Coordinates of C-alpha atoms in Angstrom, one line a residue:
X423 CA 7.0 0.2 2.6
X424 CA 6.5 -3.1 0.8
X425 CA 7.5 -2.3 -3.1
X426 CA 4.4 -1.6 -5.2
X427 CA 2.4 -1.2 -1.9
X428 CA 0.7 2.3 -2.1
X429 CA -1.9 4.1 0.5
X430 CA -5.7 5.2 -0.8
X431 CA -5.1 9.1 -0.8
X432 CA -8.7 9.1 0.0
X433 CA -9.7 11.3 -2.7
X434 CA -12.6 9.6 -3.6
X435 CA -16.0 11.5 -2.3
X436 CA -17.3 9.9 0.9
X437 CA -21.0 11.0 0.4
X438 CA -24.0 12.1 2.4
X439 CA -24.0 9.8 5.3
X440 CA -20.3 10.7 5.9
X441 CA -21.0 14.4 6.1
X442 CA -19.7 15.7 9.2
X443 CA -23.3 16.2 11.6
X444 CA -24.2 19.9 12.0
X445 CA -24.3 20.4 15.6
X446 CA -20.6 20.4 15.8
X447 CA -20.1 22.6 12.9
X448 CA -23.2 25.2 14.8
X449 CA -21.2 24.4 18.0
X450 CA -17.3 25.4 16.8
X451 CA -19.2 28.2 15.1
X452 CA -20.6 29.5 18.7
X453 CA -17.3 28.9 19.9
X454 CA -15.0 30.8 17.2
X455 CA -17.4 33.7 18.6
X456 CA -16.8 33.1 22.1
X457 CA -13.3 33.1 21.6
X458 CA -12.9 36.9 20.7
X459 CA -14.7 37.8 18.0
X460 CA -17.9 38.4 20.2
X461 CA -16.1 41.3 22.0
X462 CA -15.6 42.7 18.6
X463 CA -19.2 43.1 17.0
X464 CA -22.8 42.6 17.2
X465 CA -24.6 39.9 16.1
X466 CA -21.1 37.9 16.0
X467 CA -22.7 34.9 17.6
X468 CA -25.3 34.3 15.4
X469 CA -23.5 35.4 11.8
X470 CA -20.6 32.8 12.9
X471 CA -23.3 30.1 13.8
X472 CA -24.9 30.3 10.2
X473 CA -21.8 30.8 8.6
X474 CA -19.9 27.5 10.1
X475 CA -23.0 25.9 8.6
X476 CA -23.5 27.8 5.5
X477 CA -21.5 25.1 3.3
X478 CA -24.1 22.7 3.7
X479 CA -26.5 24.8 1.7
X480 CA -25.9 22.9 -1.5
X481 CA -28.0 19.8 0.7
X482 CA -30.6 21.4 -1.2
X483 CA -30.1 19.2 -3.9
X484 CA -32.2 16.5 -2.2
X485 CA -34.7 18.0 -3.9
X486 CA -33.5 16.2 -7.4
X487 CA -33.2 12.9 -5.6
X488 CA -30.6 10.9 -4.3
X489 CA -28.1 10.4 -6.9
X490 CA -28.5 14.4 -7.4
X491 CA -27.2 15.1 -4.3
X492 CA -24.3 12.8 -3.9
X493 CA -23.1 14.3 -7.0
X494 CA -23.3 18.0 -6.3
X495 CA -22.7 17.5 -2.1
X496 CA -19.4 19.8 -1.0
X497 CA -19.3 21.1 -4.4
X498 CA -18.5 24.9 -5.0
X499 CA -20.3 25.6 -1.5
X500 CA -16.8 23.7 0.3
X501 CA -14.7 25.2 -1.3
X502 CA -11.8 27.9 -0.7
X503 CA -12.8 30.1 -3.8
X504 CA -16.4 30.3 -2.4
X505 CA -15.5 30.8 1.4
X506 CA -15.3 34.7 1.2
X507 CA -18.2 34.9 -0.6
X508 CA -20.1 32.8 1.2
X509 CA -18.9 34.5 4.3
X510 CA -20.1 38.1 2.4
X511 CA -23.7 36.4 2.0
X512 CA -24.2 35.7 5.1
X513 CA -22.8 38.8 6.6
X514 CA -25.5 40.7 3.9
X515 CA -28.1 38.6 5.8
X516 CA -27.4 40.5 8.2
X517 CA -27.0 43.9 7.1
X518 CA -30.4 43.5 5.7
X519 CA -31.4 42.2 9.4
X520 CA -29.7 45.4 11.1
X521 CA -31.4 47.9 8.5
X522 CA -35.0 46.2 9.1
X523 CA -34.3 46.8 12.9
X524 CA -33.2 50.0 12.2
X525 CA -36.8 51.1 10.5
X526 CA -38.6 49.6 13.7
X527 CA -36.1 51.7 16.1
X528 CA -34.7 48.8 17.2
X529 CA -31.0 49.0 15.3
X530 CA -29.2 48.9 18.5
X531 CA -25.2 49.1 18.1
X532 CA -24.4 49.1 14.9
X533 CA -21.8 46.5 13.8
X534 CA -18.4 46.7 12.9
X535 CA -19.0 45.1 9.4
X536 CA -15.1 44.3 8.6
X537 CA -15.0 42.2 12.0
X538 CA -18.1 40.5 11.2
X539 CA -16.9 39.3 8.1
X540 CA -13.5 38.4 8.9
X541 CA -15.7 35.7 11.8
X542 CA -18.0 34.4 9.0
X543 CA -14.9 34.0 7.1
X544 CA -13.1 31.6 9.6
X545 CA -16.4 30.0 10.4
X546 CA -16.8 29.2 6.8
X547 CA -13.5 28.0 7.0
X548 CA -14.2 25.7 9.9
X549 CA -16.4 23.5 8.3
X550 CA -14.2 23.3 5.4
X551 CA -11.7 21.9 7.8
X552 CA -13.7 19.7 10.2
X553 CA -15.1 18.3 6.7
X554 CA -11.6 17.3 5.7
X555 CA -11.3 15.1 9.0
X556 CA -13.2 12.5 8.0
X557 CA -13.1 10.1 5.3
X558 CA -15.9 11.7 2.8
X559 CA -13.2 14.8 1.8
X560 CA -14.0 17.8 -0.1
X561 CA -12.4 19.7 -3.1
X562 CA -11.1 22.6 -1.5
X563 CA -9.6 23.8 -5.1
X564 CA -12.1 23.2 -7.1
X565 CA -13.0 24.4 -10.1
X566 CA -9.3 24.4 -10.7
X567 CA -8.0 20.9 -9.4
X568 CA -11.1 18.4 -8.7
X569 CA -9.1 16.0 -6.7
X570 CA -10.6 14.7 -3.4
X571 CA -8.7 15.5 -0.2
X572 CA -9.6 13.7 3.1
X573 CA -7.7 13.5 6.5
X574 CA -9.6 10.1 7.1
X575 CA -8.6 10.7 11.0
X576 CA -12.2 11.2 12.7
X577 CA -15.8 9.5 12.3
X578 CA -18.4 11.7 11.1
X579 CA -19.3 11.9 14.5
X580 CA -16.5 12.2 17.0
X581 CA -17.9 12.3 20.9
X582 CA -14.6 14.0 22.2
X583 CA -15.0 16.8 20.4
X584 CA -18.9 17.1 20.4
X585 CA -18.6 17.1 24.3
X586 CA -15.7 19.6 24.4
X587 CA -17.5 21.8 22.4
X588 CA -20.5 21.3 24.1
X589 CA -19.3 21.8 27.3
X590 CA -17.2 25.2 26.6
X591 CA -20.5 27.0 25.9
X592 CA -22.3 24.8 28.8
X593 CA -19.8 25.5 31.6
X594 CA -19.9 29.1 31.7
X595 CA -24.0 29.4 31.5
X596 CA -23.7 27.8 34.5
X597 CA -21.1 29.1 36.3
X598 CA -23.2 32.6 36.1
X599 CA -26.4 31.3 36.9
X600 CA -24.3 30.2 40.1
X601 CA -22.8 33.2 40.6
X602 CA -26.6 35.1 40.4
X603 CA -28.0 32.4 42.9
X604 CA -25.6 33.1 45.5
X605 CA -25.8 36.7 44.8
X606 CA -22.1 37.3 43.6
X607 CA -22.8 40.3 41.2
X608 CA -19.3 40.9 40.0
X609 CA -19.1 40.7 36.0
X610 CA -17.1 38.1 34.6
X611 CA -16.3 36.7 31.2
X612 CA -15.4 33.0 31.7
X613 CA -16.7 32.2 28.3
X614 CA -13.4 32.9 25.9
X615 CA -11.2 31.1 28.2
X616 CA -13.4 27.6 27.8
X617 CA -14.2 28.4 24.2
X618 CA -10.2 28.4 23.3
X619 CA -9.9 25.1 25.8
X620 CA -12.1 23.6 23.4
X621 CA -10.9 25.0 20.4
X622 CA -7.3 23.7 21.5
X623 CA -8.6 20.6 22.8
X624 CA -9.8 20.1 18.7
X625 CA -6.1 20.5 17.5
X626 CA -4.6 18.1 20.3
X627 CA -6.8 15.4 19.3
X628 CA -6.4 15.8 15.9
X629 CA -2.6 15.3 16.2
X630 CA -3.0 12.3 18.2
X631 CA -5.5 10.6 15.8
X632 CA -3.2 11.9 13.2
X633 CA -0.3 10.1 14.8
X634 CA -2.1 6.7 15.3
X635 CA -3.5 6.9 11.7
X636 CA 0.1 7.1 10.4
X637 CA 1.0 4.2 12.7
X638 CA -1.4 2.0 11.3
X639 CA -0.7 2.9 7.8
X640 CA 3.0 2.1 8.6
X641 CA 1.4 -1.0 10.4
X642 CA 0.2 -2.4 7.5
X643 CA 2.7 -1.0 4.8
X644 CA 6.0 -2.6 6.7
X645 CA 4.3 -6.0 7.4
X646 CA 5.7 -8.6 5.7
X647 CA 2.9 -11.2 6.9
X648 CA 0.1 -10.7 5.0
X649 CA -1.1 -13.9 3.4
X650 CA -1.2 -12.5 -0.3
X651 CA 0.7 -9.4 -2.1
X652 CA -1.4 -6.3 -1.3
X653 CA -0.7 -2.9 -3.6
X654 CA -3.5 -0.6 -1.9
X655 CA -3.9 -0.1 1.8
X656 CA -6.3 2.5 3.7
X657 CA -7.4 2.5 7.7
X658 CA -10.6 3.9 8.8
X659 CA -11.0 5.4 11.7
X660 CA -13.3 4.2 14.6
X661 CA -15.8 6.2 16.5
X662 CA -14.5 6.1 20.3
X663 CA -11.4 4.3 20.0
X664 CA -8.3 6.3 18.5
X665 CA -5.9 2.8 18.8
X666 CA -8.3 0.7 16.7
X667 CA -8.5 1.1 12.7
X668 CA -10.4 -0.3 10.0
X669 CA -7.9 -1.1 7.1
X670 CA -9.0 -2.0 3.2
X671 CA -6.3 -4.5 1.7
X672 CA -6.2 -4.6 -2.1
X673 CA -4.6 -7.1 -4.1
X674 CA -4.9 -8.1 -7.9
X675 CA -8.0 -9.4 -7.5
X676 CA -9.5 -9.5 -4.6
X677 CA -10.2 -6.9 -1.5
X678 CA -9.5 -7.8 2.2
X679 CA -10.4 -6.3 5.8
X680 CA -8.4 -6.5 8.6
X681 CA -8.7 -4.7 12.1
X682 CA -5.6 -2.7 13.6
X683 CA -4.6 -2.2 16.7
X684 CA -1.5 0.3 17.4
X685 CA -1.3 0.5 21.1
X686 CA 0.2 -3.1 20.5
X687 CA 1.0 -3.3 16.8
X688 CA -1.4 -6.2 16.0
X689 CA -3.5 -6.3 12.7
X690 CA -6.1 -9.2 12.4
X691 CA -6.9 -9.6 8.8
X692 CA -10.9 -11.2 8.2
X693 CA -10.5 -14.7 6.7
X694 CA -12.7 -14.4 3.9
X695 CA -11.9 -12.4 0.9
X696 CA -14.0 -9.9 -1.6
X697 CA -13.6 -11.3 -4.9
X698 CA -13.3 -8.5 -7.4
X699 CA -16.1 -9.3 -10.1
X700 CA -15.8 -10.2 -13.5
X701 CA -16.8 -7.6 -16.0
X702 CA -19.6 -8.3 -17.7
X703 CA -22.4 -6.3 -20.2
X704 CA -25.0 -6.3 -17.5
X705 CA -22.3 -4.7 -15.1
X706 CA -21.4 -2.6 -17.4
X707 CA -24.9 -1.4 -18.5
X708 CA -25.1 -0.2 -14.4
X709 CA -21.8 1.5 -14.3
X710 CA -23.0 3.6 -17.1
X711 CA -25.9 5.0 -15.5
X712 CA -26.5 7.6 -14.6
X713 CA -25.6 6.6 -10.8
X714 CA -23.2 4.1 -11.9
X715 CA -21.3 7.0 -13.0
X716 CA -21.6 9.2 -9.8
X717 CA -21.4 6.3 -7.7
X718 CA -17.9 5.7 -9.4
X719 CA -16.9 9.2 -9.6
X720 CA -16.6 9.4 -5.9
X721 CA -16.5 5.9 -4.4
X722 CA -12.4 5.3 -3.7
X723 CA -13.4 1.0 -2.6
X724 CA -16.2 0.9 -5.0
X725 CA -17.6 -2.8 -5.4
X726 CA -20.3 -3.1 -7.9
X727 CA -21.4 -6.6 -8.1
X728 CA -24.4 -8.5 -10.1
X729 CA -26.9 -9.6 -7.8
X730 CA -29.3 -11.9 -10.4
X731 CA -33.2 -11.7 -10.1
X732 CA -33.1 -10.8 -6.4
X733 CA -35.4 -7.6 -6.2
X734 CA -33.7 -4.3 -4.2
X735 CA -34.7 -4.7 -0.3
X736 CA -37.8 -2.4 0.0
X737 CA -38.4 -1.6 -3.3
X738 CA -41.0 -2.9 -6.2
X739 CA -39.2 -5.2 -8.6
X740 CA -39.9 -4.7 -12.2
X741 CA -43.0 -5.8 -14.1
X742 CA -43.2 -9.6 -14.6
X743 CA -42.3 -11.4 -18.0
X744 CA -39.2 -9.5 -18.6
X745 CA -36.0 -10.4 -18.0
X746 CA -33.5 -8.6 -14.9
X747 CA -30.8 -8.1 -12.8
X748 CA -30.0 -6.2 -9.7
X749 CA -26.8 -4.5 -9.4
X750 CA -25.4 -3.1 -6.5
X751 CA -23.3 -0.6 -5.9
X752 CA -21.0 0.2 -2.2
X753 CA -17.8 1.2 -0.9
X754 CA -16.0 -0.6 1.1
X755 CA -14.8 2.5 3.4
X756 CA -18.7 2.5 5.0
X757 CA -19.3 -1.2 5.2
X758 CA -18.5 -3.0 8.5
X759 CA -15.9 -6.1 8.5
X760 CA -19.4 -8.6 9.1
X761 CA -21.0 -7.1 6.6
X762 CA -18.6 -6.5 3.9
X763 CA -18.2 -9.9 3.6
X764 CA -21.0 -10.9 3.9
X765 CA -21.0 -12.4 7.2
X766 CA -24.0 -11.2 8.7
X767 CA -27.0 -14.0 8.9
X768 CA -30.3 -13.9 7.6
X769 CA -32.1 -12.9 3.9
X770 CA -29.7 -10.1 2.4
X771 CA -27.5 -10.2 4.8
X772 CA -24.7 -7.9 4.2
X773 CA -26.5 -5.9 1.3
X774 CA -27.6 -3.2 3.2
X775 CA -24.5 -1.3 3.5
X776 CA -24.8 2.5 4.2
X777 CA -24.5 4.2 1.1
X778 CA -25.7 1.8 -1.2
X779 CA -26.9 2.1 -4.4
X780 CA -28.7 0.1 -6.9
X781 CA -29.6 -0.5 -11.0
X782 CA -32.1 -2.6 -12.2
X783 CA -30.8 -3.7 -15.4
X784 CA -33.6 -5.1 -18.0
X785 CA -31.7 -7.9 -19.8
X786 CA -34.6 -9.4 -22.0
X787 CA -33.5 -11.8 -24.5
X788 CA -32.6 -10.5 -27.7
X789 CA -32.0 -6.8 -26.2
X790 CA -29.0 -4.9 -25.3
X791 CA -28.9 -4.9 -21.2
X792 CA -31.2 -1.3 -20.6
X793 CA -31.2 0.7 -17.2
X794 CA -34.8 0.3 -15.9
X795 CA -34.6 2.3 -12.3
X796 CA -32.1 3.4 -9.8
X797 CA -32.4 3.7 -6.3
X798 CA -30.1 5.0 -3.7
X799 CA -30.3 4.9 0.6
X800 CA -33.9 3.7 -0.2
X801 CA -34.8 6.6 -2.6
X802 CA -36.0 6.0 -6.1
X803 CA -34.2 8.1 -9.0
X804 CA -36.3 9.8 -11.1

């Protein structure tokens, strides 16, 4: 490693539109049941289903508005104090289900409760893991250490896994219906065999992204070529190719991009740099906002950069006769190459980067630089 080159630990909070998509936390969650714990007790399926999704409860916060729920998104819910509990919750969803059932005289078996928690345990679990895969992160130790941890291996939506999962509850459904078409009534279980395929598929993969994400960090930490000194590095993974990266190149004042490739060791750095801007009281105003400071709390490639009189894409601009700015707010981790700098052609090109956010900043003459809205992903903040 270059001296005073570092990597991004990636503790910075990825946000919403890098949460890992619920389907595959529903679908390890069907197959954690099918892989035993179905055998065990009723209702297994469906308590480990809603319980591999259960984290995401604190979504909730939508409710509050944009900036709300980037702040309070994997909070306590993702974490390893709450997962027994919230593993007991949903297993009393349950219990309540079972005794409602009972006073219709339709109980059925009854459970075997400890099982049933122990499944909506390791489902919890699950989506705490599968959310540490990509490059959003979680505070597993919260309230007691509030650091960020993210594997930064997978995309938020991986099509490997998706389709093994997918497939291990498919295959089996019809491999019965077969079986019942040509009359073959001899009972079989072909379900836990696929559902641990699947599940060990998961692990395999993860190494190997694991491994390809350490090359191109070594990639970019041992190469002596890069055209300016660089004391930050991070590589981003990309959706359907494990031997391609995105990397973030910081230097003293600027940021850089750069693709890399690790099945032949080549890195392609983007010609143009991001120039780090200039501090400044209307940038400063925006930073202290109430976004500004969310935004920065969990961005880890934050560029927040003073955009003049140009009104936010899709939104009113303020009332005529006073003075303004637009400030904008991204991270670089969930911009593409083009558009991170600013490549793309056309009015506001590059400015609509996933997980935007934006401060109009009153700057009248004679006053001290005042917050006037706040938007975020198209959203106003009240």
């Amino acid at each position: 490693m270059q001296p005073g080159l570092h990597r991004s630990d990636h503790s910075g909070y990825g946000g919403v539109e890098d949460d890992m998509e619920p389907v595959t936390h529903l679908l390890t969650g069907a197959c954690l049941s099918r892989a035993g714990f179905n055998r065990k007790t009723a209702y297994a399926t469906a308590a480990l289903v809603l319980a591999a999704e259960a984290p995401d409860i604190d979504m909730l916060w939508e409710v509050r508005g944009p900036v709300a729920t980037l702040q309070h998104h994997r909070g306590i819910t993702h974490t390893l104090v709450a997962a027994p509990f919230m593993a007991l919750l949903v297993v009393a969803l349950f219990w309540l289900w079972h005794q409602w059932r009972g006073k219709k005289g339709k109980a059925g078996l009854a459970p075997r409760w400890g099982w049933l928690w122990l499944g909506a345990f390791v489902a919890d679990l699950s989506h705490l893991l599968l959310d540490f895969t990509n490059s959003y992160g979680l505070r597993p130790f919260f309230p007691f250490d509030k650091h960020w941890y993210a594997w930064s291996i997978v995309s938020i939506f991986d099509p490997y896994i998706f389709a093994a999962l997918l497939l291990a509850l498919l295959i089996p459904a019809l491999l019965k219906l077969t079986d019942q078409e040509i009359g073959d009534r001899r009972k079989r279980f072909r379900g836990r065999g696929w559902a641990w395929a699947a599940l060990i598929f998961m692990v395999l993969y993860w190494a190997v992204r694991n491994g390809e994400h350490e090359h191109a960090l070594a990639l970019l930490e041992n190469n002596n070529d890069l055209p300016v000194p660089v004391s930050r590095v991070a590589a981003e993974p990309r959706m359907f190719d494990p031997f391609v990266w995105k990397a973030l190149l910081e230097t003293s004042a600027t940021y850089r991009t750069a693709q890399v490739k690790t099945l032949d060791d080549q890195i392609t750095i983007a010609d143009a740099p991001v120039y780090k801007p200039a501090e400044t009281p209307v940038l400063e105003a925006a930073k202290q906002s109430y976004l500004g400071r969310v935004y920065l709390d969990w961005a880890k490639w934050p560029l927040v950069e003073d955009m003049g009189e140009v009104a936010i894409p899709g939104e009113p601009a303020p009332p005529k006769g006073q003075d303004w700015h637009a400030v904008e707010f991204r991270d670089l981790r969930y911009t593409s190459t083009a558009a991170a700098l600013g490549l793309n052609e056309g009015p506001g090109a590059g400015r609509q980067a996933p997980l935007s956010g934006w401060v109009y900043v009153n700057v009248t003459h004679g006053m001290q630089p005042e917050v006037e809205a706040m938007y975020m992903d198209g959203r106003e903040q009240k």
